[in-house]
mmCIF file of C-alpha atoms in Angstrom:
data_model
loop_
_atom_site.group_PDB
_atom_site.id
_atom_site.type_symbol
_atom_site.label_atom_id
_atom_site.label_comp_id
_atom_site.label_asym_id
_atom_site.label_seq_id
_atom_site.Cartn_x
_atom_site.Cartn_y
_atom_site.Cartn_z
ATOM 1 C CA MET A 642 0.000 0.000 0.000
ATOM 2 C CA ASP A 643 2.887 2.354 0.746
ATOM 3 C CA LEU A 644 4.327 1.771 -2.714
ATOM 4 C CA PHE A 645 0.972 2.552 -4.305
ATOM 5 C CA LEU A 646 0.691 5.850 -2.424
ATOM 6 C CA GLN A 647 4.246 6.794 -3.380
ATOM 7 C CA LEU A 648 3.614 5.985 -7.037
ATOM 8 C CA LEU A 649 0.349 7.927 -6.928
ATOM 9 C CA ALA A 650 2.098 10.972 -5.456
ATOM 10 C CA ASN A 651 4.911 10.736 -8.032
ATOM 11 C CA GLY A 652 2.384 10.478 -10.857
ATOM 12 C CA LEU A 653 0.463 13.504 -9.614
ATOM 13 C CA VAL A 654 3.620 15.604 -9.296
ATOM 14 C CA THR A 655 4.860 14.589 -12.742
ATOM 15 C CA GLY A 656 1.450 15.155 -14.321
ATOM 16 C CA THR A 657 1.154 18.568 -12.702
ATOM 17 C CA PHE A 658 4.587 19.545 -13.995
ATOM 18 C CA TYR A 659 3.691 18.450 -17.524
ATOM 19 C CA ALA A 660 0.334 20.233 -17.341
ATOM 20 C CA LEU A 661 1.931 23.499 -16.217
ATOM 21 C CA SER A 662 4.555 23.256 -18.955
ATOM 22 C CA ALA A 663 1.860 22.632 -21.570
ATOM 23 C CA LEU A 664 -0.211 25.508 -20.213
ATOM 24 C CA GLY A 665 2.775 27.865 -20.446
ATOM 25 C CA LEU A 666 3.511 26.745 -23.989
ATOM 26 C CA THR A 667 -0.142 27.220 -24.965
ATOM 27 C CA LEU A 668 -0.256 30.655 -23.388
ATOM 28 C CA VAL A 669 2.866 31.843 -25.210
ATOM 29 C CA PHE A 670 1.707 30.387 -28.529
ATOM 30 C CA GLY A 671 -1.789 31.845 -28.102
ATOM 31 C CA LEU A 672 -0.478 35.350 -27.514
ATOM 32 C CA MET A 673 2.493 35.575 -29.870
ATOM 33 C CA ARG A 674 1.770 32.828 -32.438
ATOM 34 C CA VAL A 675 5.379 31.672 -31.958
ATOM 35 C CA VAL A 676 6.372 28.368 -30.399
ATOM 36 C CA ASN A 677 8.816 28.989 -27.554
ATOM 37 C CA PHE A 678 11.038 25.947 -27.085
ATOM 38 C CA ALA A 679 12.600 27.279 -23.872
ATOM 39 C CA HIS A 680 9.987 25.312 -21.924
ATOM 40 C CA GLY A 681 11.537 22.076 -23.160
ATOM 41 C CA GLU A 682 14.956 23.204 -22.008
ATOM 42 C CA LEU A 683 13.584 24.049 -18.579
ATOM 43 C CA MET A 684 11.954 20.626 -18.320
ATOM 44 C CA TRP A 685 15.216 18.960 -19.332
ATOM 45 C CA TRP A 686 17.161 21.001 -16.788
ATOM 46 C CA VAL A 687 14.852 20.153 -13.868
ATOM 47 C CA ASP A 688 14.537 16.479 -14.844
ATOM 48 C CA SER A 689 18.294 16.122 -15.218
ATOM 49 C CA TRP A 690 19.014 17.623 -11.806
ATOM 50 C CA MET A 691 16.301 15.569 -10.122
ATOM 51 C CA GLY A 692 17.559 12.361 -11.744
ATOM 52 C CA LEU A 693 21.191 13.064 -10.969
ATOM 53 C CA THR A 694 20.617 13.896 -7.330
ATOM 54 C CA ASP A 695 18.271 10.929 -6.931
ATOM 55 C CA LEU A 696 20.964 8.693 -8.383
ATOM 56 C CA VAL A 697 23.442 10.026 -5.828
ATOM 57 C CA GLY A 698 20.888 9.504 -3.051
ATOM 58 C CA PHE A 699 20.058 13.021 -1.843
ATOM 59 C CA ASN A 700 16.907 13.882 0.041
ATOM 60 C CA PHE A 701 13.976 15.088 -2.119
ATOM 61 C CA PHE A 702 13.800 18.498 -0.453
ATOM 62 C CA LEU A 703 17.569 18.966 -0.695
ATOM 63 C CA THR A 704 17.283 18.075 -4.367
ATOM 64 C CA LEU A 705 14.466 20.575 -4.822
ATOM 65 C CA ALA A 706 16.543 23.292 -3.129
ATOM 66 C CA ILE A 707 19.498 22.513 -5.422
ATOM 67 C CA VAL A 708 17.275 22.713 -8.523
ATOM 68 C CA ILE A 709 15.736 26.036 -7.458
ATOM 69 C CA PHE A 710 19.149 27.484 -6.616
ATOM 70 C CA SER A 711 20.688 26.363 -9.908
ATOM 71 C CA LEU A 712 17.780 27.798 -11.898
ATOM 72 C CA ALA A 713 18.014 31.088 -10.001
ATOM 73 C CA VAL A 714 21.772 31.340 -10.603
ATOM 74 C CA GLY A 715 21.373 30.321 -14.247
ATOM 75 C CA ALA A 716 18.707 32.970 -14.819
ATOM 76 C CA THR A 717 20.962 35.834 -13.733
#
C-alpha cells in the first residue's frame, strides 16, 4: 500500500509539472503565435538535476533546493 501511495504521489507531481509546462507553452503560442522551445529546455534542466541527485541519493527536499538554486543562478 505504501508503494501505491508513493507511485500515486509521483504520478500527480509529474502530471502537474507536464500540465503546467503545456499551459505555459499554450499561453505563449496563443499570444504571440510563436512556439517557444525554452519550456523544453527548462523541463530537461529540472529532470536532469532531479535524476542526478536521486541517483546520488540526496533527500527530495535537498534536491528541490538545489534545482531552485541552480535555476536562479542560471537565470541571472
